Short mmCIF file of C-alpha atoms in Angstrom, two decimals:
data_model
loop_
_atom_site.label_atom_id
_atom_site.label_comp_id
_atom_site.label_asym_id
_atom_site.label_seq_id
_atom_site.Cartn_x
_atom_site.Cartn_y
_atom_site.Cartn_z
CA MET A 26 129.22 7.83 -134.43
CA SER A 27 129.08 4.05 -134.66
CA HIS A 28 126.58 2.32 -136.85
CA THR A 29 124.60 1.19 -133.80
CA SER A 30 122.93 4.63 -133.84
CA LEU A 31 121.39 3.91 -137.24
CA SER A 32 117.70 2.94 -137.41
CA PRO A 33 116.71 -0.72 -137.06
CA LEU A 34 115.97 -2.20 -140.46
CA PRO A 35 112.81 -3.85 -141.71
CA SER A 36 112.67 -7.63 -141.64
CA SER A 37 113.94 -9.22 -144.86
CA ASP A 38 112.28 -12.61 -144.37
CA ARG A 39 108.59 -11.68 -144.68
CA ALA A 40 108.06 -12.06 -148.45
CA ASP A 41 104.28 -11.93 -148.03
CA ILE A 42 104.32 -8.51 -146.37
CA THR A 43 106.94 -7.16 -148.79
CA ALA A 44 104.79 -8.25 -151.72
CA ARG A 45 101.71 -6.50 -150.25
CA LEU A 46 103.76 -3.36 -149.65
CA ARG A 47 105.04 -3.40 -153.25
CA SER A 48 101.50 -3.82 -154.56
CA ALA A 49 100.26 -0.89 -152.45
CA LEU A 50 103.13 1.39 -153.58
CA LEU A 51 102.42 0.57 -157.25
CA GLY A 52 98.68 1.06 -156.70
CA ALA A 53 99.31 4.62 -155.53
CA SER A 54 101.61 5.31 -158.55
CA PHE A 55 104.64 5.62 -156.27
CA THR A 56 106.85 5.12 -159.27
CA ALA A 57 109.53 7.17 -161.07
CA ASP A 58 106.97 8.38 -163.63
CA GLY A 59 104.35 9.03 -160.91
CA LEU A 60 106.86 11.18 -158.99
CA LEU A 61 107.75 13.22 -162.03
CA ASP A 62 104.06 13.84 -162.77
CA LEU A 63 103.34 14.84 -159.17
CA LEU A 64 106.36 17.00 -158.43
CA GLY A 65 107.17 18.47 -161.85
CA ALA A 66 110.64 18.49 -163.32
CA PRO A 67 112.11 21.36 -161.22
CA ALA A 68 111.10 19.86 -157.82
CA TYR A 69 112.15 16.39 -158.99
CA ALA A 70 115.57 17.72 -160.06
CA ALA A 71 115.90 19.61 -156.78
CA LEU A 72 115.61 16.31 -154.87
CA ALA A 73 118.79 15.11 -156.62
CA ARG A 74 120.54 18.20 -155.20
CA SER A 75 119.33 17.33 -151.67
CA GLU A 76 116.86 20.23 -151.79
CA THR A 77 113.52 19.11 -150.40
CA VAL A 78 111.57 22.37 -150.06
CA PRO A 79 110.06 22.26 -153.59
CA ALA A 80 108.92 18.66 -153.04
CA LEU A 81 107.46 19.52 -149.63
CA ARG A 82 105.45 22.30 -151.26
CA ALA A 83 104.27 19.97 -154.00
CA THR A 84 102.97 17.37 -151.49
CA ARG A 85 100.81 19.50 -149.23
CA GLY A 86 97.64 17.65 -150.22
CA ASP A 87 96.44 14.30 -148.92
CA THR A 88 96.37 12.08 -152.03
CA PRO A 89 97.90 8.61 -151.61
CA LEU A 90 100.91 9.51 -153.68
CA GLU A 91 101.62 12.74 -151.72
CA THR A 92 101.35 10.75 -148.52
CA LEU A 93 103.93 8.19 -149.70
CA VAL A 94 106.37 10.84 -150.96
CA ARG A 95 106.27 12.66 -147.62
CA LEU A 96 106.63 9.39 -145.73
CA PHE A 97 109.37 7.55 -147.65
CA LEU A 98 111.24 10.19 -149.60
CA LEU A 99 110.96 13.28 -147.39
CA GLN A 100 110.89 11.47 -144.03
CA GLN A 101 107.96 13.38 -142.62
CA PRO A 102 105.76 11.79 -139.92
CA VAL A 103 102.27 11.17 -141.37
CA PRO A 104 99.02 10.50 -139.49
CA TYR A 105 98.32 6.81 -138.99
CA ALA A 106 94.81 7.09 -140.44
CA ARG A 107 96.07 8.66 -143.69
CA VAL A 108 98.73 5.97 -144.13
CA ALA A 109 96.16 3.23 -143.37
CA ASP A 110 94.18 4.36 -146.44
CA VAL A 111 97.24 3.67 -148.65
CA LEU A 112 99.34 0.90 -147.11
CA PRO A 113 98.84 -2.32 -145.12
CA VAL A 114 99.93 -0.25 -142.11
CA GLU A 115 99.84 -2.93 -139.41
CA ASP A 116 101.90 -5.28 -141.60
CA ALA A 117 104.40 -2.51 -142.32
CA LEU A 118 104.65 -1.75 -138.57
CA GLU A 119 105.04 -5.40 -137.68
CA CYS A 120 107.78 -5.89 -140.28
CA GLY A 121 109.60 -2.69 -139.37
CA TRP A 122 109.04 -0.66 -142.56
CA LEU A 123 107.21 1.87 -140.42
CA ILE A 124 107.61 2.97 -136.80
CA ARG A 125 105.19 4.76 -134.49
CA THR A 126 106.14 8.30 -133.51
CA GLY A 127 104.48 10.59 -130.95
CA GLY A 128 100.70 10.70 -130.98
CA ASP A 129 98.88 9.11 -133.82
CA GLU A 130 101.63 9.41 -136.46
CA VAL A 131 103.94 6.93 -138.15
CA ALA A 132 107.29 7.43 -139.85
CA ALA A 133 109.47 5.44 -142.24
CA SER A 134 112.41 3.41 -140.92
CA VAL A 135 114.18 3.52 -144.32
CA ASP A 136 114.21 5.56 -147.47
CA ILE A 137 112.38 4.04 -150.44
CA ARG A 138 113.08 5.63 -153.78
CA PRO A 139 111.13 4.70 -156.93
CA TYR A 140 113.51 3.86 -159.77
CA GLY A 141 112.70 3.08 -163.36
CA GLY A 142 114.38 -0.02 -164.81
CA PRO A 143 115.79 -0.01 -168.36
CA GLY A 144 112.85 -2.03 -169.66
CA GLY A 145 110.25 0.15 -167.96
CA GLU A 146 110.29 -1.90 -164.70
CA ASP A 147 109.09 -0.21 -161.54
CA TRP A 148 111.79 -0.81 -158.94
CA PHE A 149 112.36 0.53 -155.43
CA ILE A 150 115.80 1.30 -153.98
CA VAL A 151 115.97 1.00 -150.22
CA SER A 152 118.60 2.96 -148.27
CA ASP A 153 119.22 4.52 -144.89
CA LEU A 154 117.13 7.49 -143.84
CA GLY A 155 118.12 10.65 -145.65
CA CYS A 156 120.13 8.82 -148.30
CA ALA A 157 117.59 8.19 -151.03
CA VAL A 158 117.87 11.59 -152.64
CA GLY A 159 120.81 13.80 -153.36
CA GLY A 160 124.49 13.19 -152.91
CA ALA A 161 126.85 15.65 -151.29
CA GLY A 162 126.00 16.25 -147.67
CA GLY A 163 122.46 14.91 -148.13
CA ILE A 164 122.12 13.87 -144.52
CA GLY A 165 124.44 16.27 -142.80
CA SER A 166 127.11 14.29 -140.99
CA ARG A 167 127.41 10.85 -142.54
CA GLU A 168 127.75 7.91 -140.17
CA GLU A 169 129.99 4.86 -140.34
CA GLY A 170 128.05 1.94 -141.83
CA VAL A 171 125.42 4.12 -143.51
CA VAL A 172 124.05 2.70 -146.75
CA LEU A 173 123.41 5.19 -149.55
CA GLY A 174 120.78 5.06 -152.24
CA VAL A 175 121.18 5.76 -155.95
CA GLY A 176 123.74 8.42 -156.91
CA GLY A 177 125.40 9.51 -160.13
CA ALA A 178 128.09 6.87 -159.85
CA SER A 179 125.46 4.08 -159.47
CA THR A 180 123.58 5.12 -162.58
CA THR A 181 126.81 5.62 -164.58
CA LEU A 182 128.00 2.07 -163.83
CA ALA A 183 124.53 0.66 -164.59
CA GLY A 184 124.60 2.55 -167.92
CA ILE A 185 127.99 1.29 -169.10
CA THR A 186 127.47 -2.35 -168.10
CA VAL A 187 127.32 -4.88 -170.93
CA ARG A 188 123.84 -6.42 -170.78
CA THR A 189 124.22 -9.64 -172.76
CA PRO A 190 122.51 -12.67 -171.10
CA VAL A 191 124.96 -14.53 -168.83
CA ASP A 192 124.89 -17.52 -166.52
CA SER A 193 126.71 -15.98 -163.52
CA ALA A 194 127.33 -12.43 -162.29
CA LEU A 195 129.05 -10.91 -159.28
CA ASP A 196 128.22 -7.48 -157.79
CA LEU A 197 131.21 -6.55 -155.60
CA GLY A 198 130.36 -4.01 -152.89
CA THR A 199 126.63 -4.07 -153.61
CA GLY A 200 125.56 -1.29 -151.19
CA SER A 201 121.82 -0.80 -151.57
CA GLY A 202 121.69 -3.45 -154.31
CA ILE A 203 121.17 -1.30 -157.42
CA GLN A 204 123.74 -3.16 -159.60
CA ALA A 205 122.48 -6.57 -158.42
CA LEU A 206 118.94 -5.47 -159.35
CA HIS A 207 120.08 -4.56 -162.90
CA VAL A 208 122.17 -7.69 -163.29
CA ALA A 209 119.32 -9.94 -162.12
CA GLN A 210 117.46 -9.07 -165.35
CA HIS A 211 120.04 -10.87 -167.56
CA ALA A 212 122.01 -13.23 -165.27
CA THR A 213 120.76 -16.63 -164.18
CA ARG A 214 122.71 -16.51 -160.87
CA VAL A 215 123.68 -13.32 -159.03
CA THR A 216 126.18 -13.12 -156.17
CA ALA A 217 126.41 -9.83 -154.28
CA THR A 218 129.02 -9.04 -151.65
CA ASP A 219 129.69 -6.22 -149.21
CA LEU A 220 131.93 -5.63 -146.23
CA ASN A 221 129.02 -3.94 -144.44
CA PRO A 222 126.36 -6.43 -143.20
CA ARG A 223 123.83 -3.61 -143.08
CA ALA A 224 124.29 -3.14 -146.82
CA LEU A 225 123.59 -6.81 -147.49
CA HIS A 226 120.37 -6.56 -145.49
CA ILE A 227 119.31 -3.44 -147.41
CA ALA A 228 120.23 -5.04 -150.76
CA ALA A 229 117.95 -7.97 -149.90
CA LEU A 230 115.14 -5.48 -149.16
CA THR A 231 115.75 -3.66 -152.50
CA LEU A 232 115.56 -6.87 -154.50
CA ALA A 233 112.45 -8.16 -152.69
CA LEU A 234 110.57 -4.85 -152.82
CA SER A 235 111.42 -4.54 -156.54
CA GLY A 236 110.01 -8.00 -157.27
CA ALA A 237 113.43 -9.28 -158.39
CA PRO A 238 114.91 -12.75 -157.70
CA ALA A 239 116.95 -13.04 -154.53
CA ALA A 240 120.77 -12.89 -154.84
CA ASP A 241 123.42 -14.95 -153.07
CA LEU A 242 124.48 -12.34 -150.50
CA ARG A 243 127.91 -12.70 -148.86
CA GLN A 244 129.79 -10.54 -146.37
CA GLY A 245 133.46 -9.70 -146.88
CA SER A 246 135.98 -7.37 -148.53
CA LEU A 247 136.68 -7.41 -152.27
CA PHE A 248 137.01 -11.03 -153.51
CA GLU A 249 137.30 -12.55 -150.00
CA PRO A 250 133.75 -14.02 -149.98
CA VAL A 251 134.32 -15.69 -153.36
CA ARG A 252 135.62 -19.26 -153.31
CA ALA A 253 138.86 -20.03 -155.12
CA ASP A 254 137.07 -22.15 -157.73
CA GLU A 255 134.30 -19.64 -158.51
CA THR A 256 134.44 -17.64 -161.74
CA TYR A 257 131.87 -15.38 -163.39
CA ASP A 258 130.70 -14.14 -166.80
CA LEU A 259 130.22 -10.63 -165.48
CA ILE A 260 131.70 -8.72 -162.54
CA VAL A 261 130.49 -5.19 -161.68
CA SER A 262 131.64 -2.94 -158.87
CA ASN A 263 131.08 0.61 -157.70
CA PRO A 264 133.68 0.24 -154.95
CA PRO A 265 134.56 2.65 -152.10
CA PHE A 266 137.13 4.25 -154.40
CA VAL A 267 137.67 7.55 -152.63
CA ILE A 268 141.38 8.24 -151.99
CA SER A 269 141.28 9.46 -148.41
CA PRO A 270 143.33 9.56 -145.21
CA GLY A 271 141.99 6.65 -143.20
CA ALA A 272 138.78 4.62 -143.47
CA ARG A 273 136.22 6.69 -141.64
CA LEU A 274 133.18 5.98 -143.84
CA THR A 275 132.54 2.46 -145.09
CA TYR A 276 130.50 3.52 -148.18
CA ARG A 277 133.31 5.77 -149.36
CA ASP A 278 136.75 4.87 -147.99
CA GLY A 279 138.34 1.56 -148.93
CA GLY A 280 140.82 1.55 -146.08
CA MET A 281 143.85 1.01 -148.32
CA GLY A 282 146.48 3.64 -149.06
CA GLY A 283 146.10 5.83 -152.14
CA ASP A 284 144.45 4.06 -155.07
CA ASP A 285 145.51 0.58 -153.87
CA LEU A 286 141.94 -0.61 -153.47
CA CYS A 287 141.03 0.10 -157.10
CA ARG A 288 144.34 -1.39 -158.30
CA THR A 289 143.82 -4.56 -156.23
CA LEU A 290 140.23 -4.93 -157.43
CA VAL A 291 141.28 -4.67 -161.10
CA GLN A 292 144.36 -6.92 -160.76
CA GLU A 293 142.44 -9.67 -158.96
CA ALA A 294 139.41 -9.62 -161.30
CA GLY A 295 141.23 -11.36 -164.15
CA ASP A 296 141.40 -14.73 -162.39
CA ARG A 297 137.71 -14.50 -161.50
CA LEU A 298 136.44 -14.11 -165.09
CA ASN A 299 135.32 -16.83 -167.45
CA GLU A 300 136.63 -16.69 -171.04
CA GLY A 301 134.96 -13.76 -172.81
CA GLY A 302 133.59 -12.42 -169.50
CA TYR A 303 133.58 -8.75 -168.58
CA ALA A 304 134.56 -6.95 -165.38
CA GLN A 305 133.40 -3.33 -165.15
CA PHE A 306 134.33 -0.85 -162.43
CA LEU A 307 134.19 2.76 -161.53
CA ALA A 308 137.50 3.92 -160.04
CA ASN A 309 139.71 6.78 -158.90
CA TRP A 310 143.45 6.88 -159.64
CA GLN A 311 146.30 9.06 -158.60
CA HIS A 312 148.21 11.39 -160.92
CA VAL A 313 151.67 11.17 -159.37
CA GLU A 314 154.43 13.66 -160.01
CA GLY A 315 156.93 12.34 -162.59
CA GLU A 316 154.63 9.44 -163.69
CA ASP A 317 152.40 9.02 -166.74
CA TRP A 318 148.90 8.31 -165.41
CA GLN A 319 148.17 6.11 -168.45
CA ASP A 320 151.23 3.92 -167.71
CA ARG A 321 150.01 3.63 -164.09
CA LEU A 322 146.66 2.27 -165.28
CA ARG A 323 148.16 -0.06 -167.85
CA SER A 324 150.19 -1.65 -165.07
CA TRP A 325 146.91 -2.55 -163.29
CA VAL A 326 145.52 -4.67 -166.13
CA PRO A 327 145.82 -8.41 -165.32
CA ARG A 328 147.34 -10.84 -167.76
CA GLY A 329 144.93 -12.43 -170.18
CA CYS A 330 142.56 -9.46 -170.34
CA ASP A 331 141.73 -6.84 -172.92
CA ALA A 332 141.07 -3.50 -171.26
CA TRP A 333 139.34 -0.23 -172.08
CA ILE A 334 139.96 2.51 -169.55
CA VAL A 335 138.32 5.91 -169.92
CA GLN A 336 139.28 8.89 -167.77
CA ARG A 337 136.17 11.08 -167.47
CA GLU A 338 137.34 13.75 -165.09
CA VAL A 339 140.44 15.04 -163.30
CA GLN A 340 140.47 17.16 -160.17
CA ASP A 341 143.38 18.83 -158.44
CA VAL A 342 143.93 17.68 -154.87
CA THR A 343 142.17 20.70 -153.31
CA GLN A 344 139.02 20.26 -155.42
CA TYR A 345 139.03 16.55 -154.65
CA ALA A 346 139.36 17.01 -150.89
CA GLU A 347 136.63 19.64 -150.85
CA LEU A 348 134.24 17.45 -152.86
CA TRP A 349 134.45 14.57 -150.39
CA LEU A 350 134.45 16.79 -147.29
CA ARG A 351 131.14 18.20 -148.56
CA ASP A 352 129.83 14.76 -149.39
CA SER A 353 130.31 13.60 -145.78
CA GLY A 354 128.83 16.87 -144.38
CA ASP A 355 132.16 17.89 -142.83
CA HIS A 356 131.77 21.39 -144.22
CA ARG A 357 128.94 21.85 -141.73
CA ALA A 358 131.10 20.71 -138.77
CA ASP A 359 133.18 22.78 -136.42
CA PRO A 360 135.54 24.94 -138.55
CA ALA A 361 138.59 23.69 -136.66
CA ASP A 362 137.59 20.06 -137.33
CA TYR A 363 136.95 20.85 -141.02
CA GLN A 364 140.39 22.48 -141.33
CA ALA A 365 142.09 19.56 -139.57
CA ARG A 366 140.42 17.05 -141.94
CA TYR A 367 141.26 19.15 -145.01
CA ASP A 368 144.89 19.38 -143.78
CA ALA A 369 145.05 15.63 -143.29
CA TRP A 370 143.88 15.09 -146.85
CA LEU A 371 146.49 17.40 -148.30
CA ASP A 372 149.21 15.84 -146.08
CA GLU A 373 148.28 12.44 -147.53
CA PHE A 374 148.52 13.65 -151.11
CA GLU A 375 151.79 15.52 -150.46
CA ALA A 376 153.39 12.43 -148.92
CA ARG A 377 152.46 10.42 -152.02
CA LYS A 378 153.44 13.20 -154.48
CA VAL A 379 149.89 13.21 -155.85
CA LYS A 380 149.05 16.32 -157.85
CA ALA A 381 145.57 15.32 -159.10
CA VAL A 382 143.00 12.49 -159.05
CA GLY A 383 141.36 10.94 -162.08
CA PHE A 384 137.90 9.35 -162.17
CA GLY A 385 136.58 7.03 -164.80
CA TRP A 386 135.54 3.62 -166.06
CA ILE A 387 137.57 0.42 -166.31
CA THR A 388 136.36 -2.51 -168.40
CA LEU A 389 138.25 -5.79 -168.65
CA ARG A 390 137.39 -8.67 -170.96
CA ARG A 391 138.97 -12.10 -170.50
CA THR A 392 140.67 -13.23 -173.67
CA ALA A 393 142.91 -16.12 -174.77
CA VAL A 394 144.95 -14.12 -177.30
CA ALA A 395 148.70 -13.82 -176.85
CA GLU A 396 148.80 -10.04 -176.93
CA PRO A 397 145.73 -8.43 -175.31
CA SER A 398 144.61 -4.95 -176.28
CA ILE A 399 144.86 -2.17 -173.66
CA THR A 400 143.26 1.18 -174.52
CA VAL A 401 143.68 4.01 -172.01
CA GLU A 402 142.19 7.34 -173.02
CA GLU A 403 140.77 10.59 -171.76
CA TRP A 404 137.24 11.46 -172.83
CA PRO A 405 135.71 14.20 -170.63
CA HIS A 406 132.99 15.09 -173.17
CA SER A 407 129.28 14.23 -173.00
CA VAL A 408 128.20 10.72 -173.96
CA GLU A 409 124.86 9.05 -174.58
CA GLN A 410 123.88 6.59 -171.89
CA PRO A 411 123.23 3.70 -171.75
CA LEU A 412 126.59 2.67 -173.20
CA GLY A 413 126.59 -1.06 -172.54
CA ASP A 414 126.19 -1.87 -176.26
CA ALA A 415 128.93 0.65 -177.15
CA VAL A 416 131.30 -1.07 -174.68
CA ARG A 417 130.59 -4.51 -176.19
CA GLU A 418 130.99 -3.12 -179.72
CA HIS A 419 134.38 -1.61 -178.74
CA PHE A 420 135.68 -5.10 -177.90
CA ASP A 421 134.06 -6.57 -181.05
CA ARG A 422 136.04 -4.01 -183.10
CA VAL A 423 139.22 -4.90 -181.20
CA ASP A 424 138.71 -8.52 -182.25
CA TYR A 425 138.06 -7.54 -185.88
CA LEU A 426 141.18 -5.38 -186.11
CA ARG A 427 143.29 -8.06 -184.48
CA ARG A 428 142.18 -10.55 -187.13
CA HIS A 429 142.80 -8.25 -190.10
CA ASP A 430 146.12 -6.88 -191.35
CA ASP A 431 146.22 -4.02 -193.88
CA ALA A 432 145.54 -6.36 -196.81
CA GLY A 433 142.58 -7.77 -194.89
CA LEU A 434 141.21 -4.27 -194.25
CA LEU A 435 141.43 -3.41 -197.95
CA ALA A 436 139.53 -6.58 -198.81
CA GLY A 437 136.89 -5.82 -196.21
CA HIS A 438 133.51 -4.09 -196.62
CA PHE A 439 132.45 -1.30 -194.25
CA ARG A 440 129.42 0.75 -193.45
CA LEU A 441 129.32 4.27 -192.04
CA VAL A 442 127.46 4.05 -188.69
CA ALA A 443 124.23 5.96 -188.20
CA GLU A 444 124.19 9.63 -187.23
CA VAL A 445 127.74 10.57 -188.14
CA VAL A 446 128.05 14.11 -189.57
CA GLN A 447 130.91 15.79 -191.37
CA GLU A 448 132.22 19.23 -190.46
CA GLN A 449 134.61 21.16 -192.70
CA VAL A 450 136.95 23.46 -190.84
CA GLY A 451 138.76 26.37 -192.54
CA LEU A 452 138.87 30.09 -193.09
CA PRO A 453 135.75 31.73 -194.55
CA GLY A 454 135.95 31.84 -198.34
CA ALA A 455 138.82 29.35 -198.59
CA GLU A 456 138.53 26.97 -201.55
CA ASP A 457 139.53 23.89 -199.57
CA PRO A 458 138.97 23.14 -195.89
CA GLU A 459 142.02 23.06 -193.57
CA HIS A 460 140.69 19.74 -192.25
CA VAL A 461 137.55 17.64 -192.05
CA VAL A 462 136.02 16.42 -188.78
CA LEU A 463 133.71 13.44 -188.53
CA ARG A 464 131.46 13.59 -185.48
CA GLN A 465 129.21 10.94 -183.89
CA HIS A 466 125.83 11.85 -182.38
CA ARG A 467 125.37 8.54 -180.60
CA GLY A 468 127.27 6.49 -177.99
CA MET A 469 130.62 8.01 -177.08
CA ARG A 470 129.94 10.99 -179.39
CA ARG A 471 133.49 11.03 -180.66
CA ALA A 472 134.98 13.44 -183.11
CA THR A 473 138.02 12.67 -185.29
CA LYS A 474 140.04 14.59 -187.84
CA VAL A 475 140.45 13.04 -191.31
CA ASP A 476 141.89 14.15 -194.64
CA THR A 477 139.77 14.61 -197.73
CA VAL A 478 140.44 11.01 -198.85
CA GLY A 479 139.36 9.68 -195.42
CA ALA A 480 136.20 11.80 -195.54
CA GLY A 481 135.41 10.73 -199.09
CA PHE A 482 136.03 7.08 -198.21
CA ALA A 483 133.78 7.19 -195.15
CA GLY A 484 131.06 8.97 -197.07
CA VAL A 485 130.64 6.21 -199.67
CA CYS A 486 130.95 3.21 -197.29
CA ASP A 487 127.61 1.45 -197.52
CA GLY A 488 128.85 -2.14 -197.38
CA THR A 489 128.58 -2.89 -201.13
CA LEU A 490 132.17 -2.27 -202.30
CA SER A 491 135.41 -3.39 -200.70
CA ALA A 492 137.66 -0.74 -199.14
CA GLY A 493 140.26 -1.38 -201.91
CA ARG A 494 137.74 -0.86 -204.68
CA ILE A 495 136.59 2.43 -203.10
CA LEU A 496 140.17 3.67 -202.80
CA ASP A 497 140.85 2.78 -206.44
CA ALA A 498 137.83 4.87 -207.49
CA ILE A 499 139.00 7.80 -205.29
CA ALA A 500 142.52 7.57 -206.77
CA GLN A 501 141.07 7.80 -210.28
CA LEU A 502 138.90 10.74 -209.21
CA VAL A 503 141.75 12.79 -207.65
CA GLY A 504 144.45 11.68 -210.08
CA GLU A 505 146.56 9.85 -207.51
CA ASP A 506 148.53 6.60 -207.82
CA PRO A 507 146.16 3.88 -206.54
CA VAL A 508 149.05 1.79 -205.18
CA LEU A 509 150.32 4.70 -203.05
CA LEU A 510 146.77 5.43 -201.84
CA ARG A 511 146.28 1.78 -200.86
CA ASP A 512 149.58 1.95 -198.95
CA ARG A 513 148.82 5.04 -196.88
CA THR A 514 145.08 4.76 -196.20
CA PRO A 515 144.74 1.54 -194.06
CA ALA A 516 145.99 3.36 -190.94
CA GLN A 517 143.15 5.85 -191.32
CA ILE A 518 140.60 3.07 -191.96
CA ARG A 519 141.88 1.26 -188.86
CA LEU A 520 141.38 4.38 -186.74
CA LEU A 521 137.85 4.96 -188.09
CA VAL A 522 136.95 1.32 -187.25
CA GLU A 523 138.63 1.46 -183.85
CA GLN A 524 136.70 4.64 -182.87
CA GLY A 525 133.38 3.31 -184.14
CA PHE A 526 132.81 5.49 -187.20
CA LEU A 527 132.90 2.54 -189.58
CA GLU A 528 131.48 -0.88 -188.86
CA PRO A 529 132.69 -4.01 -190.68
CA VAL A 530 130.13 -5.81 -192.84
CA GLU A 531 131.06 -9.49 -192.53
#
């Protein structure tokens, strides 16, 4: 279906009506906290799985909040008189937020989902009907041009974004505007782009209904809408990264072969960053037969940029195809059509010798150093969001380690970061552990294996003594030559700093 079959959108140029609507929604506690209180955790969680029955059961009354949930989240027609008690209904009809249905009922023209900002802000994410809640197959058969609401990818990117105050920020492929909304809290100027004009209209509605400053909205693919002389302090993008045969769905399929869209986005970002600026993306990448996936990603990093790339998940080609066929509702289509689409996906992967697809985060930071740092790693374990500070601290540590050789490390002072625990691993009853593991309970929640000297060193790091003085004391304690200990330990100190177990005290 073409996107002309999608519902007409509300007007984006009636700030007065949008402000009144926002005030009415807040007055009825149509907020993230209000929803949780009304629905309860199980029904609230069910919405994220596209299951609406528990929420329908929880909203059978006629309170203002129940009325709004049924209207905007569950897309149920509601009697005009009941809505008139809660909203400026004639204004909402005039502006296109509501439409009249049969009889004396009104219905929503768009989804509105309450969303809690990081500082406790009450925001509203606008999206096409049926797209505010859930992910895979949430609206049956997805249409070209449809604009989705908040999904797991959106919140992941928002969580890993570095939130230092900046002058200029660019949200590439803004969709419903969720990243632009976050960025507007700490950027003086926000530019948001999308290939889909419908997305730009919806992003404007999201920003206005959330009470956020307007963004500079521009239509076009990737960096096309950005002038050659424009650079930014922060670039964020949750692009249409799905590796698919063709470009059937704008929100998902980038229209380039394989992972070329993600590669192009990363490679072109370097020239668009100011010195010290960050570019942060979610991406998919191919695992190609006979090729190291880490080398593939290193080749994407533009000159003049440090990079930290984290692979969070890998799926074989059949799992990957099934995930995105479900997401678009194709699993509910005619079985012959489903099989043909599945076949086309596997044909595409076979032709490219792709055996699996990786998903993860890519962060670039513009730097003037001669030899930038590129870290590519796999970390499929649980992390503690938000991670924006952890991302910034990673690059701070890269800078520190670049400035300090082994002698500099030994002269330095370090502190064990908060909430690191030590685990001793060995056979029951053994006198000495086989090895010692240090484990973080914050941020990336890393675990790393150290020897007894490394564990002892980390344990006494409180910033008062230099690393060299601590090692001399350990050498005396264990009867080892202090010179030899100073020679062999800096590599372990470097690793503990790099992974965020020790922080320099400068």
